[in-house]
Amino acid sequence: MRISTPLSFFSGVRQSLKPRHLARCISSEHPTSAGKKTPLSPSALQQEPKSPFYFDTGYALFAKRPSRPFPPPFLSPPSGSFSEPLSTHNRSRDRRPYIDGEMIRGITNGDDAVLVGENFIGANDGVGAWATRPKGHAALWSRLVLHFWALEAEQDASVNSTTSTSEPNPVEYLQRAYEKTLAATASPNECFGTTTACAALLHHHAQDSSIQPMLYVTNLGDSQVLVLRPKDQERIYKTTEQWHWFDCPRQLGTNSPDTPNQNAVMDKFGVEENDVVLAMSDGVVDNLWEHEVLQNVVDSISKWESGEGGEATGDREGGAGGGMLYVAEELVKAARVIAEDPFAESPFMERAVEEGLAMEGGKLDDISVVAALCRRRKE
């Protein structure tokens, strides 16, 4: 991603476009990774699901470059000996990051972070320009904000109860997550960074004496949540990008004036079973137009239903039984083809030309996709 406000390197936006063709030449060395859910701590795994609806999920990732390693205390360095006091030797081989004794949820992808749960999915995009700054850790910022955001949602009784009459408040969850990230990265740790934030929370509401799924989507910046109804081949919902100016989105973190309470936008709306919810970083939306994303998802689900895409864990109808992993992988592949093509037409190229910038081709960036199928839990 791009720029932080109001740092002096705002003036370098145009210069940052110059080395993109060189970056394409080496990007193929970085493989795509994928999975069905991001890791959870043992305590979270023991919790009984309470919502009548859940996400059947999959994610796929491509990083344009490796992430800067998280610094201590988020990663535990090897200890000097087995006997020294408060030795961390027992965790020195555990590369999973921790904070306050809790495993940091989600997965890092370059400067992006994704989190995939049964009722909460998100994709944050850390500002890559921090990689050139001392103590700059955009990937840590994107990951911590998402971690704390998911925890806040999980701990709210209104999210985890079928009897509560109160509504979830994802913007307030994000505000508290932002404040906790500020505290965690302040002195003496001093880790600087900024990130966009985008997530979808699956909840429910009473309608005509029945319980129906309700989606709460929150966005700050230019990552995207897209809700599709594959059976009708139509888009149901899309978040609106928030920019300060071209290629400089709203973002949370060091030196940024943006805050969740002031700038995040939350929409809630009803969805149907078998609707597909996508949480994506701008590595997708800068390289694929909306109609291409929709067609790619519809085609992938059709192939999955016909038996392609790998082994299923159950019914394949609508992309169930593992199909969302296949959907996410195919979408990342399509976005990566454009991102690595210096002559392709792309949404990012189109916007740049509208801004008077001479450029062509896709935009090489971290590409993160979470695909989630809305399902009713069997009683």
CSV table of N, CA, C and O in Angstrom, one decimal, residues 45-91:
chain,number,residue,atom,x,y,z
A,45,LEU,N,-10.8,-21.7,21.0
A,45,LEU,CA,-11.3,-22.9,20.4
A,45,LEU,C,-12.3,-23.7,21.3
A,45,LEU,O,-13.1,-24.5,20.9
A,46,GLN,N,-12.2,-23.4,22.6
A,46,GLN,CA,-13.1,-24.1,23.6
A,46,GLN,C,-14.4,-23.5,23.7
A,46,GLN,O,-15.3,-24.1,24.3
A,47,GLN,N,-14.6,-22.3,23.2
A,47,GLN,CA,-15.9,-21.6,23.3
A,47,GLN,C,-16.9,-22.3,22.4
A,47,GLN,O,-16.7,-22.6,21.2
A,48,GLU,N,-18.1,-22.5,22.9
A,48,GLU,CA,-19.2,-23.0,22.2
A,48,GLU,C,-19.9,-22.0,21.3
A,48,GLU,O,-20.2,-20.9,21.7
A,49,PRO,N,-20.1,-22.3,20.0
A,49,PRO,CA,-20.8,-21.3,19.1
A,49,PRO,C,-22.2,-21.1,19.5
A,49,PRO,O,-22.9,-22.1,19.9
A,50,LYS,N,-22.7,-19.9,19.5
A,50,LYS,CA,-24.1,-19.6,19.9
A,50,LYS,C,-24.9,-19.0,18.9
A,50,LYS,O,-26.2,-19.0,19.0
A,51,SER,N,-24.4,-18.5,17.8
A,51,SER,CA,-25.2,-17.9,16.8
A,51,SER,C,-25.8,-18.9,15.9
A,51,SER,O,-25.2,-20.0,15.6
A,52,PRO,N,-27.0,-18.7,15.4
A,52,PRO,CA,-27.7,-19.7,14.5
A,52,PRO,C,-27.1,-19.7,13.1
A,52,PRO,O,-27.4,-20.5,12.3
A,53,PHE,N,-26.2,-18.7,12.8
A,53,PHE,CA,-25.6,-18.6,11.5
A,53,PHE,C,-24.1,-18.6,11.6
A,53,PHE,O,-23.6,-18.1,12.7
A,54,TYR,N,-23.4,-19.0,10.6
A,54,TYR,CA,-22.0,-19.0,10.6
A,54,TYR,C,-21.4,-18.8,9.2
A,54,TYR,O,-22.1,-19.0,8.2
A,55,PHE,N,-20.1,-18.5,9.2
A,55,PHE,CA,-19.4,-18.4,7.9
A,55,PHE,C,-18.7,-19.7,7.6
A,55,PHE,O,-17.9,-20.2,8.4
A,56,ASP,N,-18.9,-20.3,6.4
A,56,ASP,CA,-18.1,-21.3,5.9
A,56,ASP,C,-17.0,-20.6,5.0
A,56,ASP,O,-17.3,-19.9,4.1
A,57,THR,N,-15.8,-20.7,5.4
A,57,THR,CA,-14.8,-19.8,5.0
A,57,THR,C,-13.6,-20.4,4.2
A,57,THR,O,-13.3,-21.6,4.3
A,58,GLY,N,-12.8,-19.5,3.6
A,58,GLY,CA,-11.5,-19.8,3.0
A,58,GLY,C,-10.8,-18.5,2.7
A,58,GLY,O,-11.4,-17.5,2.6
A,59,TYR,N,-9.5,-18.6,2.7
A,59,TYR,CA,-8.7,-17.4,2.4
A,59,TYR,C,-7.5,-17.7,1.5
A,59,TYR,O,-7.0,-18.9,1.5
A,60,ALA,N,-7.0,-16.8,0.8
A,60,ALA,CA,-5.8,-16.9,0.0
A,60,ALA,C,-5.1,-15.6,0.0
A,60,ALA,O,-5.6,-14.6,0.0
A,61,LEU,N,-3.7,-15.8,-0.1
A,61,LEU,CA,-2.8,-14.6,0.1
A,61,LEU,C,-1.7,-14.6,-0.9
A,61,LEU,O,-1.2,-15.7,-1.2
A,62,PHE,N,-1.3,-13.5,-1.3
A,62,PHE,CA,0.0,-13.3,-2.1
A,62,PHE,C,0.6,-12.0,-1.6
A,62,PHE,O,0.0,-11.0,-1.6
A,63,ALA,N,1.9,-12.1,-1.2
A,63,ALA,CA,2.7,-11.0,-0.7
A,63,ALA,C,3.7,-10.5,-1.8
A,63,ALA,O,4.4,-11.4,-2.3
A,64,LYS,N,3.7,-9.3,-2.1
A,64,LYS,CA,4.6,-8.7,-3.0
A,64,LYS,C,6.1,-8.8,-2.5
A,64,LYS,O,7.0,-8.8,-3.3
A,65,ARG,N,6.2,-8.8,-1.2
A,65,ARG,CA,7.5,-8.9,-0.6
A,65,ARG,C,7.3,-9.5,0.8
A,65,ARG,O,6.2,-9.3,1.4
A,66,PRO,N,8.3,-10.1,1.4
A,66,PRO,CA,8.2,-10.6,2.8
A,66,PRO,C,7.9,-9.5,3.8
A,66,PRO,O,8.4,-8.4,3.6
A,67,SER,N,7.2,-9.8,4.9
A,67,SER,CA,6.9,-8.9,5.9
A,67,SER,C,8.2,-8.6,6.7
A,67,SER,O,9.0,-9.4,6.9
A,68,ARG,N,8.3,-7.4,7.3
A,68,ARG,CA,9.3,-7.1,8.2
A,68,ARG,C,8.9,-7.9,9.5
A,68,ARG,O,7.8,-7.8,10.0
A,69,PRO,N,9.9,-8.6,10.1
A,69,PRO,CA,9.6,-9.4,11.3
A,69,PRO,C,9.1,-8.6,12.4
A,69,PRO,O,9.5,-7.4,12.6
A,70,PHE,N,8.1,-9.1,13.2
A,70,PHE,CA,7.6,-8.4,14.3
A,70,PHE,C,8.8,-8.3,15.4
A,70,PHE,O,9.5,-9.2,15.6
A,71,PRO,N,8.9,-7.1,16.0
A,71,PRO,CA,9.9,-7.0,17.0
A,71,PRO,C,9.5,-7.5,18.4
A,71,PRO,O,8.3,-7.7,18.6
A,72,PRO,N,10.4,-7.7,19.3
A,72,PRO,CA,10.0,-8.0,20.7
A,72,PRO,C,9.2,-6.8,21.2
A,72,PRO,O,9.5,-5.7,20.8
A,73,PRO,N,8.3,-7.0,22.1
A,73,PRO,CA,7.9,-8.2,22.8
A,73,PRO,C,6.9,-9.1,22.1
A,73,PRO,O,6.4,-10.0,22.6
A,74,PHE,N,6.5,-8.7,20.8
A,74,PHE,CA,5.5,-9.4,20.1
A,74,PHE,C,5.9,-10.8,19.6
A,74,PHE,O,5.1,-11.7,19.5
A,75,LEU,N,7.2,-10.9,19.3
A,75,LEU,CA,7.8,-12.2,19.1
A,75,LEU,C,8.9,-12.5,20.2
A,75,LEU,O,9.6,-11.5,20.5
A,76,SER,N,8.9,-13.7,20.7
A,76,SER,CA,9.9,-14.0,21.8
A,76,SER,C,11.2,-14.4,21.2
A,76,SER,O,11.3,-15.4,20.5
A,77,PRO,N,12.3,-13.7,21.5
A,77,PRO,CA,13.6,-14.1,21.0
A,77,PRO,C,14.2,-15.2,21.8
A,77,PRO,O,13.7,-15.5,22.9
A,78,PRO,N,15.1,-16.0,21.2
A,78,PRO,CA,15.7,-17.1,21.9
A,78,PRO,C,16.4,-16.6,23.2
A,78,PRO,O,17.0,-15.5,23.2
A,79,SER,N,16.3,-17.4,24.3
A,79,SER,CA,17.0,-17.0,25.5
A,79,SER,C,18.5,-17.5,25.4
A,79,SER,O,18.8,-18.3,24.6
A,80,GLY,N,19.3,-16.9,26.4
A,80,GLY,CA,20.7,-17.3,26.3
A,80,GLY,C,20.9,-18.7,26.9
A,80,GLY,O,22.0,-19.3,26.6
A,81,SER,N,20.1,-19.2,27.8
A,81,SER,CA,20.3,-20.5,28.4
A,81,SER,C,19.0,-21.1,28.9
A,81,SER,O,18.0,-20.4,29.0
A,82,PHE,N,19.1,-22.3,29.3
A,82,PHE,CA,17.9,-23.0,29.9
A,82,PHE,C,17.7,-22.5,31.3
A,82,PHE,O,16.6,-22.6,31.8
A,83,SER,N,18.7,-22.0,32.0
A,83,SER,CA,18.6,-21.7,33.4
A,83,SER,C,18.4,-20.3,33.8
A,83,SER,O,18.1,-20.0,34.9
A,84,GLU,N,18.5,-19.3,32.8
A,84,GLU,CA,18.4,-18.0,33.2
A,84,GLU,C,17.0,-17.7,33.7
A,84,GLU,O,16.0,-18.3,33.2
A,85,PRO,N,16.8,-16.7,34.6
A,85,PRO,CA,15.5,-16.4,35.1
A,85,PRO,C,14.5,-15.9,34.0
A,85,PRO,O,15.0,-15.2,33.1
A,86,LEU,N,13.3,-16.3,34.2
A,86,LEU,CA,12.2,-15.9,33.2
A,86,LEU,C,12.6,-16.2,31.8
A,86,LEU,O,12.4,-15.4,30.9
A,87,SER,N,13.3,-17.3,31.6
A,87,SER,CA,13.7,-17.7,30.3
A,87,SER,C,12.6,-17.9,29.4
A,87,SER,O,11.5,-18.4,29.7
A,88,THR,N,12.8,-17.4,28.1
A,88,THR,CA,11.7,-17.6,27.1
A,88,THR,C,12.1,-18.8,26.2
A,88,THR,O,11.6,-18.8,25.1
A,89,HIS,N,13.1,-19.6,26.6
A,89,HIS,CA,13.6,-20.6,25.7
A,89,HIS,C,12.4,-21.6,25.2
A,89,HIS,O,12.4,-22.0,24.1
A,90,ASN,N,11.5,-21.8,26.1
A,90,ASN,CA,10.4,-22.7,25.7
A,90,ASN,C,9.5,-22.1,24.6
A,90,ASN,O,8.8,-22.9,23.9
A,91,ARG,N,9.6,-20.8,24.3
A,91,ARG,CA,8.8,-20.2,23.3
A,91,ARG,C,9.7,-19.7,22.1
A,91,ARG,O,9.2,-19.2,21.2
